[in-house]
Coordinates of C-alpha atoms in Angstrom, one line a residue:
M28 CA 0.0 0.0 0.0
K29 CA 2.8 2.4 0.9
K30 CA 4.5 1.9 -2.5
L31 CA 1.3 2.4 -4.4
F32 CA 0.5 5.6 -2.5
L33 CA 4.0 7.0 -3.0
S34 CA 3.8 6.2 -6.7
A35 CA 0.4 7.9 -7.0
V36 CA 1.7 11.0 -5.2
A37 CA 4.7 11.1 -7.6
V38 CA 2.2 11.4 -10.5
V39 CA 0.7 14.5 -8.9
F40 CA 4.0 16.2 -8.3
A41 CA 5.5 15.2 -11.6
M42 CA 3.3 17.9 -13.2
G43 CA 5.4 20.5 -11.5
V44 CA 8.9 19.5 -12.4
S45 CA 9.3 22.1 -15.1
N46 CA 6.6 24.5 -14.3
A47 CA 6.2 24.4 -10.5
Q48 CA 5.5 28.2 -10.3
E49 CA 2.2 27.6 -12.3
I50 CA 0.9 24.8 -10.2
D51 CA -1.1 24.9 -6.9
F52 CA -0.4 22.0 -4.6
G53 CA -2.5 21.0 -1.7
A54 CA -4.3 18.4 0.3
K55 CA -7.9 17.3 0.7
V56 CA -10.1 15.1 3.0
G57 CA -13.7 14.1 2.7
V58 CA -16.4 11.5 3.1
N59 CA -17.4 8.8 0.6
F60 CA -20.9 7.5 0.1
A61 CA -19.8 4.4 -1.9
K62 CA -21.9 1.5 -3.3
L63 CA -21.5 -1.3 -5.8
Q64 CA -23.8 -1.4 -8.9
G65 CA -25.3 -4.6 -10.2
D66 CA -28.5 -6.7 -10.0
A67 CA -27.0 -9.0 -7.3
V68 CA -26.2 -6.1 -4.9
E69 CA -29.0 -3.5 -5.7
D70 CA -30.7 -4.2 -2.3
L71 CA -27.6 -3.8 -0.2
D72 CA -26.5 -0.6 1.5
G73 CA -23.5 1.4 0.6
R74 CA -20.4 1.9 2.7
T75 CA -19.6 5.3 4.2
G76 CA -15.8 5.9 4.3
I77 CA -13.2 8.5 4.0
N78 CA -11.0 9.9 1.1
V79 CA -7.8 11.7 1.8
G80 CA -4.8 12.7 -0.2
V81 CA -2.9 15.3 -2.2
I82 CA -3.8 17.4 -5.2
G83 CA -2.0 19.4 -7.9
E84 CA -3.8 22.0 -10.2
Y85 CA -2.2 23.4 -13.3
M86 CA -3.9 26.6 -14.5
F87 CA -3.7 27.0 -18.3
N88 CA -5.6 30.3 -18.1
E89 CA -8.2 32.0 -15.9
T90 CA -11.0 29.6 -16.9
F91 CA -9.3 26.2 -17.7
A92 CA -7.2 24.0 -15.5
L93 CA -6.0 20.4 -15.2
Q94 CA -6.2 18.8 -11.7
V95 CA -4.5 15.5 -10.7
E96 CA -5.0 13.9 -7.3
A97 CA -3.8 10.9 -5.4
L98 CA -6.4 9.8 -2.9
Y99 CA -6.8 6.9 -0.4
S100 CA -10.4 6.0 -0.8
Q101 CA -12.6 3.6 1.3
Q102 CA -15.3 2.0 -0.8
G103 CA -17.5 -1.1 -0.9
L104 CA -20.9 -2.0 0.6
Q105 CA -22.6 -3.4 3.7
S106 CA -25.8 -5.1 4.8
D107 CA -27.6 -5.7 8.1
E108 CA -30.0 -8.6 8.0
G109 CA -31.3 -10.6 10.9
G110 CA -29.1 -8.7 13.3
V111 CA -25.9 -9.8 11.4
E112 CA -23.8 -7.0 10.0
Q113 CA -21.7 -7.7 6.9
K114 CA -19.2 -5.4 5.3
L115 CA -17.3 -5.6 2.0
K116 CA -14.4 -3.3 2.3
L117 CA -12.7 -2.2 -0.9
D118 CA -9.9 0.4 -0.4
Y119 CA -8.1 2.0 -3.3
I120 CA -5.5 4.6 -4.1
N121 CA -7.4 6.6 -6.7
V122 CA -5.7 8.9 -9.2
P123 CA -8.3 11.1 -11.0
V124 CA -7.2 13.4 -13.9
L125 CA -9.8 16.1 -14.2
A126 CA -10.4 19.0 -16.6
K127 CA -11.8 22.0 -14.7
F128 CA -13.7 24.9 -16.1
Y129 CA -14.1 28.0 -13.9
I130 CA -17.3 30.0 -14.2
G131 CA -16.2 33.6 -14.5
E132 CA -14.9 35.0 -11.2
S133 CA -17.6 33.3 -9.1
G134 CA -15.2 30.8 -7.6
F135 CA -17.4 27.9 -8.9
S136 CA -16.0 25.3 -11.4
V137 CA -17.2 22.1 -13.0
E138 CA -14.9 19.2 -13.5
A139 CA -14.9 15.9 -15.4
G140 CA -12.4 13.2 -16.4
P141 CA -11.2 9.6 -15.9
Q142 CA -9.8 7.9 -12.8
I143 CA -7.6 4.9 -12.3
G144 CA -7.7 3.1 -8.9
F145 CA -5.2 0.7 -7.4
L146 CA -6.6 -1.8 -5.0
V147 CA -4.8 -1.9 -1.6
S148 CA -7.3 -3.8 0.5
D149 CA -10.1 -6.3 -0.1
K150 CA -11.8 -7.5 3.1
Y151 CA -15.1 -9.2 4.0
E152 CA -16.3 -8.8 7.6
I153 CA -19.1 -10.3 9.6
D154 CA -20.0 -8.5 12.8
G155 CA -16.6 -6.8 12.7
V156 CA -14.6 -10.1 12.3
N157 CA -12.6 -10.5 9.1
V158 CA -13.6 -13.6 7.2
D159 CA -10.8 -15.4 5.4
E160 CA -12.3 -15.5 1.9
D161 CA -10.6 -14.6 -1.4
L162 CA -13.2 -12.6 -3.3
N163 CA -10.7 -12.1 -6.2
A164 CA -11.0 -8.4 -6.7
E165 CA -9.4 -6.7 -9.6
T166 CA -6.2 -4.8 -8.8
I167 CA -7.1 -2.0 -11.2
D168 CA -10.4 -0.1 -11.2
L169 CA -11.3 2.4 -14.0
S170 CA -13.9 5.1 -13.5
A171 CA -15.1 8.3 -15.0
G172 CA -17.2 11.1 -13.7
G173 CA -17.3 14.7 -12.6
G174 CA -18.6 17.2 -10.1
V175 CA -18.7 20.8 -9.0
A176 CA -16.3 22.7 -6.8
Y177 CA -16.1 26.1 -5.1
K178 CA -12.8 27.9 -4.4
F179 CA -12.8 30.7 -1.8
K180 CA -11.5 33.9 -3.3
E181 CA -8.1 35.4 -2.7
G182 CA -8.0 38.1 -0.1
T183 CA -10.6 36.5 2.1
S184 CA -10.1 34.8 5.5
L185 CA -10.8 31.4 3.8
E186 CA -8.3 31.9 1.0
G187 CA -6.9 28.6 -0.1
L188 CA -9.9 26.5 1.0
S189 CA -12.2 24.7 -1.5
A190 CA -15.2 22.5 -1.3
N191 CA -16.1 19.8 -3.8
V192 CA -18.8 17.3 -4.6
R193 CA -18.0 14.6 -7.1
Y194 CA -19.6 11.4 -8.5
M195 CA -17.5 8.6 -10.1
I196 CA -18.9 5.5 -11.8
G197 CA -16.9 2.4 -12.4
L198 CA -16.2 1.3 -16.0
N199 CA -14.9 -2.3 -15.3
N200 CA -16.0 -5.2 -13.2
V201 CA -14.8 -5.1 -9.6
Y202 CA -14.3 -8.8 -9.5
K203 CA -12.3 -11.1 -11.9
D204 CA -14.9 -13.8 -11.8
N205 CA -18.3 -12.5 -10.9
G206 CA -19.9 -15.9 -11.6
D207 CA -18.3 -17.2 -8.5
T208 CA -18.6 -14.0 -6.4
F209 CA -21.9 -12.4 -7.1
G210 CA -23.1 -14.0 -10.4
D211 CA -23.4 -10.6 -11.9
D212 CA -21.3 -7.7 -13.3
I213 CA -20.4 -5.4 -10.4
T214 CA -19.0 -1.9 -10.7
N215 CA -18.0 0.8 -8.2
S216 CA -20.1 3.9 -7.6
V217 CA -18.9 6.7 -5.3
L218 CA -20.4 10.1 -4.3
A219 CA -17.6 12.1 -2.5
V220 CA -17.9 15.3 -0.6
S221 CA -14.5 16.9 0.2
L222 CA -12.7 19.9 1.6
G223 CA -9.3 21.0 0.2
Y224 CA -6.6 23.4 0.9
K225 CA -4.1 24.7 -1.6
F226 CA -0.8 26.1 -0.5

């Protein structure tokens, strides 16, 4: 997990090797409302987790930017039937690459783009106890999506802070052999609400 995270962080900072003066770096933290999509899991609840990591934003001009992030992201699902709590915990290092379009001088922006996720943990728990089952999750997860963000204006007491809401939908199956795991095609789905700070 440590090597994957450091590699993902390197992707963010690589943007600034030659033009660091034009890039804003920062960090962000937020909450995930994650779920798996598929007929076999449509009645199960989503997993609420965290996302935390680093960001780098390259401004091409006043209205267009490219933002790359490296985020630790908790995803999966859970169910509570008959007093038995079951959780499927899928944790990733996600690297989204987003085109951002700023709306005038309002501070608001819209963003969209692809994301690659590197699986770092795949656990199945019953009542908080890890069950030794190999669910054969894919090590790479591809997603796409977008969202909206607000960046507090320069010169205010909240300068550097930003807020973001983003939805990402998976493009590939979460499991290598869904016939044995769920008997269905399963993809990730994540609604994330985050706060960021750019230095």
